[in-house]
Amino acid sequence: MLKIDTHLHSFFSSDSEASMEDMIRQGIRLGLKSLCFTEHFDLDYPENEENLDFLLNFDSYYTSSLRLREKYASQIEILHGIEVGVQPHLKTELLNFYVRYGGRFDYIINSCHIVRGEDPYEPSFFHKYSAEEGIRLYFETILKNLETFPYFQSAGHLDYICRYLPKPRPAFSYSLYGEVLDEILHFLIRHDKSLEVNTAGLKCGLPWPNPHMDILIRYRQMGGKLITIGSDAHRPEDIAFDFERLEKVLTQAGFSSYTMYRAQQPIQIPIL
């Protein structure tokens, strides 16, 4: 099984109640070699019924991460990461964040959760847009986000929006969005950025991890070599979710290794 999970959340993210220590202990039980916490940081997240704000206490998180890294150093490697929720109008604020705190992180994910002030997680999003319109708008927003905040190592869960499509979910077709997806993948390849493969898509009932197999295959055809892997776990029981299946997905898409980051420097790990 793949032994590294580089997308995890604890109670430092407002949508998780898990302690970092409980997550780490589960990783040890699973025999993993490395874990990277990537707590949410989403400025200007819209009001919601759950009162989630996705802000982050950077200092407390960093102190806890260092303490637990030292405590469990003989059993598992703990890396300090962050998942930045990017929106095109936040360029200045995110630059200021990176200048102040960016050097602390081993690994930074650039993720898109908000499209025109709304999270596709909310059912109201697809009351406004058809599935095809919403997906296209989501990918167009991602392209803007990559340019808005280029200080990252991996683009997170590229087709996150597909987790929340109204049922019955339509089949995904790369050709419908090929122009904008090719631009996204070209950006990642040109700037030596990774593409994340995230098994939360499988956990949410999709027949694929995020992103879809067609996106992975196209990325590889275009010369993309850097991929990161993560479960997006918010609970200990979801760490390394379906990684046995993920291994098969990666090899079928043409990859023989994946990437992890220490101090924002890439390290290639053979899949087999």
CSV table of C-alpha atoms in Angstrom, one decimal:
chain,number,residue,atom,x,y,z
A,1,MET,CA,0.0,0.0,0.0
A,2,LEU,CA,1.0,3.6,-0.5
A,3,LYS,CA,2.6,4.7,2.8
A,4,ILE,CA,2.3,8.5,2.7
A,5,ASP,CA,-0.8,10.6,3.1
A,6,THR,CA,-0.3,14.3,2.4
A,7,HIS,CA,-3.8,15.8,2.8
A,8,LEU,CA,-5.1,15.7,6.4
A,9,HIS,CA,-7.2,17.9,8.6
A,10,SER,CA,-7.6,18.1,12.4
A,11,PHE,CA,-9.5,20.4,14.7
A,12,PHE,CA,-7.4,23.3,13.5
A,13,SER,CA,-9.7,23.2,10.5
A,14,SER,CA,-13.2,24.3,11.3
A,15,ASP,CA,-14.8,21.3,9.7
A,16,SER,CA,-13.0,18.7,11.8
A,17,GLU,CA,-13.2,17.7,15.4
A,18,ALA,CA,-10.2,15.3,15.3
A,19,SER,CA,-7.1,15.9,17.4
A,20,MET,CA,-3.8,15.9,15.6
A,21,GLU,CA,-2.5,13.2,18.0
A,22,ASP,CA,-5.5,10.9,17.2
A,23,MET,CA,-4.8,11.3,13.5
A,24,ILE,CA,-1.1,10.5,14.0
A,25,ARG,CA,-1.8,7.4,16.1
A,26,GLN,CA,-4.1,6.1,13.4
A,27,GLY,CA,-1.3,6.7,10.8
A,28,ILE,CA,1.0,4.7,13.0
A,29,ARG,CA,-1.5,1.9,13.3
A,30,LEU,CA,-1.8,1.8,9.5
A,31,GLY,CA,1.9,1.5,9.1
A,32,LEU,CA,2.3,4.8,7.3
A,33,LYS,CA,5.7,6.4,7.0
A,34,SER,CA,4.7,10.1,6.7
A,35,LEU,CA,1.7,12.3,7.3
A,36,CYS,CA,1.2,15.9,6.2
A,37,PHE,CA,-1.4,18.0,7.9
A,38,THR,CA,-2.9,20.5,5.5
A,39,GLU,CA,-5.3,22.6,7.6
A,40,HIS,CA,-7.8,24.8,5.8
A,41,PHE,CA,-7.2,28.5,5.3
A,42,ASP,CA,-10.0,30.1,3.4
A,43,LEU,CA,-10.3,33.9,3.6
A,44,ASP,CA,-13.6,35.4,2.8
A,45,TYR,CA,-15.5,32.2,3.1
A,46,PRO,CA,-19.3,32.9,2.7
A,47,GLU,CA,-21.7,32.7,5.6
A,48,ASN,CA,-23.1,29.2,6.1
A,49,GLU,CA,-25.5,27.3,8.4
A,50,GLU,CA,-22.7,25.5,10.1
A,51,ASN,CA,-20.9,28.7,11.0
A,52,LEU,CA,-17.6,27.4,9.5
A,53,ASP,CA,-15.1,30.2,8.8
A,54,PHE,CA,-12.1,28.2,7.7
A,55,LEU,CA,-9.6,30.6,9.3
A,56,LEU,CA,-6.5,29.3,11.0
A,57,ASN,CA,-4.5,30.1,14.1
A,58,PHE,CA,-1.1,29.8,12.4
A,59,ASP,CA,1.0,30.1,15.6
A,60,SER,CA,-0.9,27.5,17.6
A,61,TYR,CA,-1.0,25.1,14.7
A,62,TYR,CA,2.8,25.5,14.0
A,63,THR,CA,3.6,25.0,17.7
A,64,SER,CA,1.5,21.8,17.9
A,65,SER,CA,2.9,20.5,14.7
A,66,LEU,CA,6.5,20.9,15.9
A,67,ARG,CA,5.8,19.3,19.3
A,68,LEU,CA,4.1,16.3,17.8
A,69,ARG,CA,6.8,15.9,15.1
A,70,GLU,CA,9.4,15.6,17.8
A,71,LYS,CA,7.2,13.3,20.0
A,72,TYR,CA,6.5,10.8,17.3
A,73,ALA,CA,9.8,11.1,15.3
A,74,SER,CA,10.8,7.5,16.0
A,75,GLN,CA,7.5,6.2,14.7
A,76,ILE,CA,6.3,8.4,11.8
A,77,GLU,CA,7.3,11.5,10.0
A,78,ILE,CA,5.0,14.5,10.6
A,79,LEU,CA,5.0,17.3,8.0
A,80,HIS,CA,3.5,20.8,8.3
A,81,GLY,CA,1.3,21.8,5.5
A,82,ILE,CA,-1.7,24.0,4.6
A,83,GLU,CA,-4.6,24.0,2.1
A,84,VAL,CA,-5.1,27.5,0.9
A,85,GLY,CA,-8.6,28.2,-0.4
A,86,VAL,CA,-7.9,30.7,-3.2
A,87,GLN,CA,-10.3,33.2,-4.8
A,88,PRO,CA,-9.3,35.6,-7.6
A,89,HIS,CA,-10.0,38.8,-5.6
A,90,LEU,CA,-7.7,37.7,-2.7
A,91,LYS,CA,-4.3,38.2,-4.4
A,92,THR,CA,-2.9,40.9,-2.1
A,93,GLU,CA,-4.2,39.2,1.1
A,94,LEU,CA,-2.7,35.8,0.1
A,95,LEU,CA,0.6,37.3,-0.9
A,96,ASN,CA,0.8,39.0,2.6
A,97,PHE,CA,0.0,35.6,4.2
A,98,TYR,CA,2.8,33.9,2.2
A,99,VAL,CA,5.4,36.6,3.0
A,100,ARG,CA,4.6,36.3,6.7
A,101,TYR,CA,4.0,32.5,7.2
A,102,GLY,CA,4.9,30.7,3.9
A,103,GLY,CA,8.4,29.6,5.0
A,104,ARG,CA,7.0,27.5,7.8
A,105,PHE,CA,5.3,25.0,5.6
A,106,ASP,CA,6.6,21.8,4.1
A,107,TYR,CA,3.8,21.7,1.6
A,108,ILE,CA,1.1,24.1,0.3
A,109,ILE,CA,-2.0,23.1,-1.6
A,110,ASN,CA,-3.8,25.6,-3.9
A,111,SER,CA,-7.5,24.6,-3.7
A,112,CYS,CA,-10.7,26.0,-5.1
A,113,HIS,CA,-13.7,25.8,-2.8
A,114,ILE,CA,-15.5,29.0,-3.7
A,115,VAL,CA,-16.9,30.0,-7.1
A,116,ARG,CA,-18.4,33.5,-7.4
A,117,GLY,CA,-19.0,33.7,-3.6
A,118,GLU,CA,-20.6,30.2,-3.3
A,119,ASP,CA,-19.3,26.8,-2.4
A,120,PRO,CA,-20.5,24.0,-4.8
A,121,TYR,CA,-20.9,21.9,-1.6
A,122,GLU,CA,-24.1,23.8,-1.0
A,123,PRO,CA,-27.1,22.6,-2.9
A,124,SER,CA,-28.1,26.1,-3.8
A,125,PHE,CA,-25.1,26.3,-6.2
A,126,PHE,CA,-26.8,23.9,-8.6
A,127,HIS,CA,-30.1,25.7,-8.3
A,128,LYS,CA,-28.3,28.5,-10.1
A,129,TYR,CA,-26.1,26.6,-12.6
A,130,SER,CA,-26.6,23.4,-14.6
A,131,ALA,CA,-24.0,20.7,-14.0
A,132,GLU,CA,-22.1,21.6,-17.2
A,133,GLU,CA,-22.2,25.3,-16.5
A,134,GLY,CA,-21.1,24.8,-12.9
A,135,ILE,CA,-18.2,22.5,-13.8
A,136,ARG,CA,-17.0,24.8,-16.5
A,137,LEU,CA,-17.2,27.9,-14.2
A,138,TYR,CA,-15.3,25.9,-11.5
A,139,PHE,CA,-12.4,25.0,-13.9
A,140,GLU,CA,-12.3,28.6,-15.2
A,141,THR,CA,-12.0,29.8,-11.6
A,142,ILE,CA,-9.2,27.3,-10.9
A,143,LEU,CA,-7.2,28.7,-13.8
A,144,LYS,CA,-7.5,32.2,-12.3
A,145,ASN,CA,-6.7,30.9,-8.9
A,146,LEU,CA,-3.4,29.3,-10.0
A,147,GLU,CA,-2.3,32.7,-11.4
A,148,THR,CA,-3.6,34.5,-8.3
A,149,PHE,CA,-1.6,32.4,-5.8
A,150,PRO,CA,1.4,30.7,-7.5
A,151,TYR,CA,3.2,30.0,-4.2
A,152,PHE,CA,2.1,26.4,-3.9
A,153,GLN,CA,3.4,22.9,-4.6
A,154,SER,CA,0.2,21.1,-5.7
A,155,ALA,CA,-3.2,21.9,-7.1
A,156,GLY,CA,-5.8,20.2,-4.9
A,157,HIS,CA,-8.7,18.0,-5.8
A,158,LEU,CA,-9.1,19.4,-9.3
A,159,ASP,CA,-12.7,18.3,-9.9
A,160,TYR,CA,-13.9,18.8,-6.3
A,161,ILE,CA,-17.1,20.1,-7.7
A,162,CYS,CA,-18.1,16.7,-9.0
A,163,ARG,CA,-18.5,15.4,-5.5
A,164,TYR,CA,-21.5,17.5,-5.1
A,165,LEU,CA,-23.3,17.2,-8.4
A,166,PRO,CA,-27.0,16.6,-8.0
A,167,LYS,CA,-28.0,13.0,-8.5
A,168,PRO,CA,-28.2,11.3,-10.9
A,169,ARG,CA,-24.7,12.6,-11.6
A,170,PRO,CA,-23.9,13.0,-15.3
A,171,ALA,CA,-20.9,11.2,-16.7
A,172,PHE,CA,-17.7,13.3,-16.8
A,173,SER,CA,-16.4,14.1,-20.3
A,174,TYR,CA,-13.0,15.7,-20.7
A,175,SER,CA,-13.9,16.9,-24.1
A,176,LEU,CA,-16.6,19.2,-22.7
A,177,TYR,CA,-14.0,21.2,-20.7
A,178,GLY,CA,-10.8,20.3,-22.6
A,179,GLU,CA,-9.7,23.8,-23.5
A,180,VAL,CA,-9.7,25.1,-20.0
A,181,LEU,CA,-8.4,21.9,-18.5
A,182,ASP,CA,-5.5,21.8,-20.9
A,183,GLU,CA,-4.6,25.4,-19.8
A,184,ILE,CA,-4.7,24.3,-16.2
A,185,LEU,CA,-2.5,21.3,-16.9
A,186,HIS,CA,-0.1,23.3,-19.0
A,187,PHE,CA,0.3,25.8,-16.1
A,188,LEU,CA,1.2,23.1,-13.7
A,189,ILE,CA,3.7,21.4,-16.0
A,190,ARG,CA,5.2,24.8,-17.1
A,191,HIS,CA,5.7,25.9,-13.5
A,192,ASP,CA,6.8,22.5,-12.1
A,193,LYS,CA,3.7,22.1,-9.9
A,194,SER,CA,2.1,18.9,-8.8
A,195,LEU,CA,-1.4,17.6,-9.5
A,196,GLU,CA,-3.0,16.1,-6.4
A,197,VAL,CA,-4.9,12.8,-6.5
A,198,ASN,CA,-7.4,12.9,-3.7
A,199,THR,CA,-9.4,9.8,-2.6
A,200,ALA,CA,-12.2,11.8,-1.0
A,201,GLY,CA,-13.9,11.6,-4.4
A,202,LEU,CA,-14.2,7.9,-3.8
A,203,LYS,CA,-15.4,8.4,-0.2
A,204,CYS,CA,-18.1,10.8,-1.5
A,205,GLY,CA,-19.5,8.1,-3.8
A,206,LEU,CA,-17.8,9.0,-7.1
A,207,PRO,CA,-16.4,6.1,-9.1
A,208,TRP,CA,-13.1,8.0,-9.4
A,209,PRO,CA,-10.7,9.9,-7.1
A,210,ASN,CA,-10.3,13.6,-7.7
A,211,PRO,CA,-9.4,14.2,-10.4
A,212,HIS,CA,-11.1,11.9,-13.0
A,213,MET,CA,-9.0,9.3,-14.7
A,214,ASP,CA,-9.3,11.2,-18.0
A,215,ILE,CA,-7.6,14.2,-16.4
A,216,LEU,CA,-4.8,12.1,-15.0
A,217,ILE,CA,-4.2,10.4,-18.3
A,218,ARG,CA,-4.3,13.7,-20.2
A,219,TYR,CA,-1.8,15.2,-17.7
A,220,ARG,CA,0.5,12.3,-18.2
A,221,GLN,CA,0.2,12.5,-22.0
A,222,MET,CA,1.1,16.2,-21.8
A,223,GLY,CA,4.3,15.4,-20.0
A,224,GLY,CA,3.1,15.8,-16.4
A,225,LYS,CA,5.1,13.8,-13.9
A,226,LEU,CA,4.5,15.3,-10.5
A,227,ILE,CA,1.5,14.0,-8.5
A,228,THR,CA,0.8,14.1,-4.8
A,229,ILE,CA,-1.6,11.8,-3.0
A,230,GLY,CA,-4.0,12.4,-0.1
A,231,SER,CA,-7.1,11.2,1.5
A,232,ASP,CA,-8.5,14.6,2.6
A,233,ALA,CA,-9.3,12.9,5.9
A,234,HIS,CA,-11.0,14.9,8.6
A,235,ARG,CA,-11.3,11.8,10.9
A,236,PRO,CA,-8.8,9.2,11.9
A,237,GLU,CA,-10.8,6.4,10.3
A,238,ASP,CA,-10.5,8.0,6.9
A,239,ILE,CA,-6.7,8.3,6.7
A,240,ALA,CA,-5.3,6.6,3.6
A,241,PHE,CA,-8.9,5.9,2.4
A,242,ASP,CA,-8.9,3.4,-0.4
A,243,PHE,CA,-5.2,3.8,-1.1
A,244,GLU,CA,-5.1,0.2,-2.4
A,245,ARG,CA,-7.4,1.3,-5.2
A,246,LEU,CA,-5.4,4.5,-5.6
A,247,GLU,CA,-2.2,2.6,-6.3
A,248,LYS,CA,-4.0,0.9,-9.2
A,249,VAL,CA,-5.4,4.1,-10.5
A,250,LEU,CA,-2.0,5.8,-10.6
A,251,THR,CA,-0.3,2.9,-12.4
A,252,GLN,CA,-3.1,2.6,-14.9
A,253,ALA,CA,-2.7,6.3,-15.7
A,254,GLY,CA,0.9,5.8,-16.4
A,255,PHE,CA,2.7,6.9,-13.3
A,256,SER,CA,5.5,4.9,-11.6
A,257,SER,CA,6.1,7.4,-8.7
A,258,TYR,CA,4.4,10.1,-6.7
A,259,THR,CA,5.8,13.2,-5.0
A,260,MET,CA,6.0,14.4,-1.4
A,261,TYR,CA,7.5,17.7,-0.2
A,262,ARG,CA,9.8,18.6,2.7
A,263,ALA,CA,10.6,22.3,3.1
A,264,GLN,CA,8.7,22.7,-0.2
A,265,GLN,CA,11.2,20.6,-2.1
A,266,PRO,CA,10.0,17.6,-4.1
A,267,ILE,CA,10.9,14.0,-3.3
A,268,GLN,CA,10.0,11.3,-5.7
A,269,ILE,CA,8.6,8.0,-4.2
A,270,PRO,CA,8.3,4.8,-6.3
A,271,ILE,CA,4.8,3.4,-6.4
A,272,LEU,CA,6.0,-0.2,-6.5
